[in-house]
Short mmCIF file of C-alpha atoms in Angstrom, two decimals:
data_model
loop_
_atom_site.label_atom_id
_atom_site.label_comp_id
_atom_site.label_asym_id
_atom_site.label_seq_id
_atom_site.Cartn_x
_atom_site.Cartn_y
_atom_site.Cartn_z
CA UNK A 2 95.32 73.28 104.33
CA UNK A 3 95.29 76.09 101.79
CA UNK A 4 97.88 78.04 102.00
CA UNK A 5 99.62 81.62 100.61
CA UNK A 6 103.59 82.25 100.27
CA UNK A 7 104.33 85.95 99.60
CA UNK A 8 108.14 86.89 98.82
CA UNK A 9 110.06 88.68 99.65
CA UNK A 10 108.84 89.99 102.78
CA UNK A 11 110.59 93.40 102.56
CA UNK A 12 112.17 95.27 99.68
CA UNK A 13 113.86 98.27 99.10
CA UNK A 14 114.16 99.98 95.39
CA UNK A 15 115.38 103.19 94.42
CA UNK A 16 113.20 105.61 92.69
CA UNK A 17 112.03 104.67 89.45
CA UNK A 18 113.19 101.20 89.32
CA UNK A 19 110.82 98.60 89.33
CA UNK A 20 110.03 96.11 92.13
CA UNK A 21 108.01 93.16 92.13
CA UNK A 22 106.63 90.85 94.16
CA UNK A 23 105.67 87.13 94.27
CA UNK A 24 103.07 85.25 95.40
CA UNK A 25 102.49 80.82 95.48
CA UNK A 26 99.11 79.31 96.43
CA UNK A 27 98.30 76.04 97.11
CA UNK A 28 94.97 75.42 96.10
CA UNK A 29 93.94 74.45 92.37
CA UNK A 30 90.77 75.59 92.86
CA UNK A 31 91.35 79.20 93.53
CA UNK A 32 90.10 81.22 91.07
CA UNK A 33 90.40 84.96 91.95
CA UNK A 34 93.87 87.23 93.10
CA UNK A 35 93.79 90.05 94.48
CA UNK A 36 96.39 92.75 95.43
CA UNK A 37 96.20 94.78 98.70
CA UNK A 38 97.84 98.24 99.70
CA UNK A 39 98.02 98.85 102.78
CA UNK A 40 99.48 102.14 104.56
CA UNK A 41 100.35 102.77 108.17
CA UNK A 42 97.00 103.23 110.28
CA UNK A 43 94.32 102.41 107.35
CA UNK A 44 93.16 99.58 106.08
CA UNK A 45 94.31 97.39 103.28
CA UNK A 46 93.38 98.95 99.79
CA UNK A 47 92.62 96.86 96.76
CA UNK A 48 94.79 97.87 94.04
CA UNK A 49 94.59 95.03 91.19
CA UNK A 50 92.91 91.68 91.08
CA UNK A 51 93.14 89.17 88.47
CA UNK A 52 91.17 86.00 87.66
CA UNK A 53 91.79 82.77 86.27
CA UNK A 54 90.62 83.29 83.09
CA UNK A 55 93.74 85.59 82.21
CA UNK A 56 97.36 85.73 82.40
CA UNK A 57 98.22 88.99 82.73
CA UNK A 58 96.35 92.33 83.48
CA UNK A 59 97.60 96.22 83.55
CA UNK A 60 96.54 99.30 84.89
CA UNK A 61 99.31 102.08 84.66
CA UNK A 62 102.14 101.19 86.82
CA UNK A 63 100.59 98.25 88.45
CA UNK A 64 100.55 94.65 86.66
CA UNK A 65 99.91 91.23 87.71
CA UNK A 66 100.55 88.45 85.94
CA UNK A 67 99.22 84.56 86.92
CA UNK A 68 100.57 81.07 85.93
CA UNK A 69 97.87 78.79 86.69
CA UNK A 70 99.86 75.67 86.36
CA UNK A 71 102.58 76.58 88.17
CA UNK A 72 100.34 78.15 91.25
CA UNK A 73 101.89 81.34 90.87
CA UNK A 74 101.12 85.10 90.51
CA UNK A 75 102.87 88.25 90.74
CA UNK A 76 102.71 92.27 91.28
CA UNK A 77 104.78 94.72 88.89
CA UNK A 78 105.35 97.78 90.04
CA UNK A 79 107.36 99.79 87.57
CA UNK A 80 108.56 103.77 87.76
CA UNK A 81 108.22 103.49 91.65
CA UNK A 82 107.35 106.29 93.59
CA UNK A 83 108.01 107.31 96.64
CA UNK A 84 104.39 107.01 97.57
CA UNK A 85 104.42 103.42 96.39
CA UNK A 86 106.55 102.68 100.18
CA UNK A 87 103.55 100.45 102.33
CA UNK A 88 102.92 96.93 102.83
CA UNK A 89 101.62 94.53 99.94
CA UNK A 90 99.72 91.47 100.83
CA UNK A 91 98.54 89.13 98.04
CA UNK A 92 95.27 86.78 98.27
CA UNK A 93 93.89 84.04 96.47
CA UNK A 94 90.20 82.74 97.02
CA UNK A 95 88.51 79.56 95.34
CA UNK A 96 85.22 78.33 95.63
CA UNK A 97 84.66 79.07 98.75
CA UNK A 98 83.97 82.55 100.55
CA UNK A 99 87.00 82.76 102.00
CA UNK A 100 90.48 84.50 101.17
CA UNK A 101 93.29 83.12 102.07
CA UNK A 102 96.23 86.00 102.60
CA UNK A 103 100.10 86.00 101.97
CA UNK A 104 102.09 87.24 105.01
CA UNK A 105 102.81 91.00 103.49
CA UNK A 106 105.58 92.59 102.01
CA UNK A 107 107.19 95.41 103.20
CA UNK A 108 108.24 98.21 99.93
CA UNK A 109 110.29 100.87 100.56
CA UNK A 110 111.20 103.23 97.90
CA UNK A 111 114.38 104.80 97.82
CA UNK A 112 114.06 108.97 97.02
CA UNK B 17 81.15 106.98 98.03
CA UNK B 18 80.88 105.84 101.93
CA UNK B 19 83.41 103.08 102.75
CA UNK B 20 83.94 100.61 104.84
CA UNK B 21 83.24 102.80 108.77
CA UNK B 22 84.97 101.03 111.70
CA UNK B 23 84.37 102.66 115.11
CA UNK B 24 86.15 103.10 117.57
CA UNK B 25 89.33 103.79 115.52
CA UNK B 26 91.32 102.90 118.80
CA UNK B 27 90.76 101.71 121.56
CA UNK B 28 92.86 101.52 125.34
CA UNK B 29 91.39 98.97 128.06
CA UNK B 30 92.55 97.30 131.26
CA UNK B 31 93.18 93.51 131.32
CA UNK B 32 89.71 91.79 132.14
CA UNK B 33 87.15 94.24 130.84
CA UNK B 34 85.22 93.58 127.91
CA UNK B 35 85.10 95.35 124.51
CA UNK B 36 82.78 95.95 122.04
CA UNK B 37 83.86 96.89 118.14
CA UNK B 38 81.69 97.93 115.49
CA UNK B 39 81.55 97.51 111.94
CA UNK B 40 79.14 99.52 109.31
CA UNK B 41 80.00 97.34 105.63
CA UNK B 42 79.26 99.26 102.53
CA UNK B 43 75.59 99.44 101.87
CA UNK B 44 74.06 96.37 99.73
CA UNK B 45 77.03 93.90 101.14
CA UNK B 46 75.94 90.99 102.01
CA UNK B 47 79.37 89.34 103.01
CA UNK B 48 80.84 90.67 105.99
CA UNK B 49 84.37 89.16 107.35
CA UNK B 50 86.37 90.10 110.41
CA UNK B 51 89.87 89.34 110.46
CA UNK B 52 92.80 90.20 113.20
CA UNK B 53 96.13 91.95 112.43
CA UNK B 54 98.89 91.75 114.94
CA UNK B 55 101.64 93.82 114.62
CA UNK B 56 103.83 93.59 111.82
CA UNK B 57 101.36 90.32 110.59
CA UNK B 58 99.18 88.86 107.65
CA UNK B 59 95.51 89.02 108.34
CA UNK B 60 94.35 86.23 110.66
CA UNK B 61 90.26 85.30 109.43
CA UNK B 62 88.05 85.38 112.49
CA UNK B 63 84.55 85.41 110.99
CA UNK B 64 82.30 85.60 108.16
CA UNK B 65 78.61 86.94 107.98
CA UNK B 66 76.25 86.00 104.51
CA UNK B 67 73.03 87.23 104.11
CA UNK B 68 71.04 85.41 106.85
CA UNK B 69 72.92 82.32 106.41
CA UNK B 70 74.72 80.92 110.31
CA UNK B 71 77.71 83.28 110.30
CA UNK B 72 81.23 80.91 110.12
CA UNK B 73 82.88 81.68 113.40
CA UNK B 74 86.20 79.07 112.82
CA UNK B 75 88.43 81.22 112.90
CA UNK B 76 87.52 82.89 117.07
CA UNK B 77 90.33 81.78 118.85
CA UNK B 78 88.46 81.18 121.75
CA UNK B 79 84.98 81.99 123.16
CA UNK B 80 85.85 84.83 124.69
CA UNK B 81 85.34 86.45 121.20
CA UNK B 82 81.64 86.86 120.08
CA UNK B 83 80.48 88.31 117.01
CA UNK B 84 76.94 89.16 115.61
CA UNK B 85 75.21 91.06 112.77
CA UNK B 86 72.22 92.83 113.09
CA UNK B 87 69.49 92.91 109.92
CA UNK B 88 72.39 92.09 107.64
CA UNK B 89 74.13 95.65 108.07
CA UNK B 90 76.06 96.29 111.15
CA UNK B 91 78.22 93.94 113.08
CA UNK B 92 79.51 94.34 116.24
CA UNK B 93 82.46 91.95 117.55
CA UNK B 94 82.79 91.68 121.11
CA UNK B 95 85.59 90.44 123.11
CA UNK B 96 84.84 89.43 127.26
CA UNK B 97 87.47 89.41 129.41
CA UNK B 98 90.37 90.71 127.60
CA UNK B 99 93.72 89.60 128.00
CA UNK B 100 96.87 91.49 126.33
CA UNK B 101 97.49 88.88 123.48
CA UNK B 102 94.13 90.14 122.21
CA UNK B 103 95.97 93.47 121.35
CA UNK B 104 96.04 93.54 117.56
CA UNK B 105 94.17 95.69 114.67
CA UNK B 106 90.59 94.63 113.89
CA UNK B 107 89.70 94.61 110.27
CA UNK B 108 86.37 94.39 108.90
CA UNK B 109 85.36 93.45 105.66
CA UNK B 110 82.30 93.43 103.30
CA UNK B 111 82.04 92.56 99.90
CA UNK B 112 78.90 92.40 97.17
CA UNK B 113 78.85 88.55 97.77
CA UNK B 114 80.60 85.96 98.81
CA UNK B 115 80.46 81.77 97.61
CA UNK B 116 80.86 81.50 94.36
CA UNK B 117 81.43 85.25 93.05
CA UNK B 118 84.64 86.62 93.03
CA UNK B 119 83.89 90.40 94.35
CA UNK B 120 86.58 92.27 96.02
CA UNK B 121 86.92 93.00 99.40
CA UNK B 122 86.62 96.50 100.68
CA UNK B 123 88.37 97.09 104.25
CA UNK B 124 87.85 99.45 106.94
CA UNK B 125 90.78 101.31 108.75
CA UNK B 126 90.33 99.17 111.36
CA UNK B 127 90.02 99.42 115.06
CA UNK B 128 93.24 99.34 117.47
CA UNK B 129 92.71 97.77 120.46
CA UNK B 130 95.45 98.32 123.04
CA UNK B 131 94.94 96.15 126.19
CA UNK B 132 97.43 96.71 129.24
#
C-alpha cells in the first residue's frame, strides 16, 4: 500500500546550524507535500507544502525541495532557533483525498 | 481567523463508558478527517467526511468507534465501550476540498482522551 518514510526520527542541532529532514513516498501518483509542525499539546501546524509541478520552494528559513523521480522530498531548516525544537511529520497525497503521513521527527535545538 | 475548535481538550473516563468528541472544521470546509495519535506516533487516518458524499470510515479500528457529521459542519466521533488502548490524541481535520484538489489541511489541538 502507499506508504511514507520520514528520517531521521530525532535530531539534535546546535543553534544556528541547519537541520534537515527527509522524506520517501511510494506512490507515483502523489502530487502534493506538505510539512507539519507540531508542538507539545496542539495540533500539527502546516508550515510549507510543495507540489509536483516544482522542485524546490522557500519561505525564510524553511525550504523544501522534491525529486519526483526519485520519490523523494525534503525540509531545510537553516539558522535554527530554539523555537524551531517540536516534531516534524511530512505527508504526501495523490489523487485521492487522503494523506498519507511519515512517522515524525523529533528536532531539538541546541541553545 | 477561527481555527480548527476541538472540544473537550481532554478528557479522563473509566474503562467501559462511552465517549463522545466533537469537532467544529473551519467554516466553508467541506472535507473533514479524523485521525488518532498515540503517544509518541504518526497520525493513524480513522475517517473522512465530503460534502454529503457516504463518509469513508476504513480506517475505525473496530465498531466500537462511530463517527457522524451533522449538515456538513460539526462532527462528533463517538467511542462505546472504551477500553485503555483507545487512549491516544484525537485530531480533526478540515480542509477547502478534498479529491482531486490539493488544499492543506488545517488541524485542531486535538482532544486527549485518557481511559483508566
Amino acid at each position: 500500500g502507499e506508504n511514507v518514510e520520514q528520517h531521521p526520527s530525532t535530531l539534535s542541532v546546535q543553534e544556528g546550524d541547519s537541520a534537515v529532514i527527509k522524506c520517501t513516498y511510494s506512490d507515483s501518483a502523489s502530487n502534493y507535500f506538505p510539512w507539519y509542525k507540531q508542538e507539545l499539546g496542539k495540533g500539527p501546524q502546516l508550515i510549507i507544502d510543495i507540489r509536483s509541478n516544482v522542485g524546490e520552494k522557500k519561505d525564510q528559513r524553511i525550504a523544501v525541495t522534491l525529486n519526483k523521480t526519485a520519490k523523494h522530498f525534503s525540509l531545510h531548516i537553516t539558522e535554527t532557533q530554539p523555537e524551531d525544537s517540536a516534531v516534524y511529520f511530512c505527508a504526501a497525497k495523490g489523487g485521492t483525498y487522503k494523506y498519507i503521513f511519515g512517522t515524525g521527527t523529533r528536532l531539538k535545538v541546541l541553545a | 481567523g477561527a481555527g480548527v475548535s476541538q472540544s473537550p481538550s481532554n478528557k479522563v473516563t473509566e474503562k467501559g463508558k462511552d465517549v463522545e468528541l466533537r469537532c467544529d472544521p473551519i467554516s466553508g470546509h467541506t472535507a473533514l478527517y479524523w485521525y488518532r495519535q498515540s503517544l509518541g506516533q504518526g497520525l493513524e487516518f480513522l475517517i473522512y467526511f465530503q460534502g454529503n458524499s457516504a463518509p469513508d470510515k476504513s480506517g475505525l479500528p473496530s465498531d466500537r468507534f462511530s463517527a457522524e457529521r451533522t449538515g456538513g459542519s460539526v462532527s462528533t466521533l463517538t467511542i462505546q465501550r472504551t477500553q485503555q488502548e483507545d487512549s491516544a490524541v484525537y485530531l480533526c481535520a478540515s480542509s477547502l476540498a478534498g479529491r482531486s484538489s490539493n488544499q492543506p489541511q488545517h488541524f485542531g489541538d486535538g482532544t486527549r482522551l485518557s481511559i483508566l
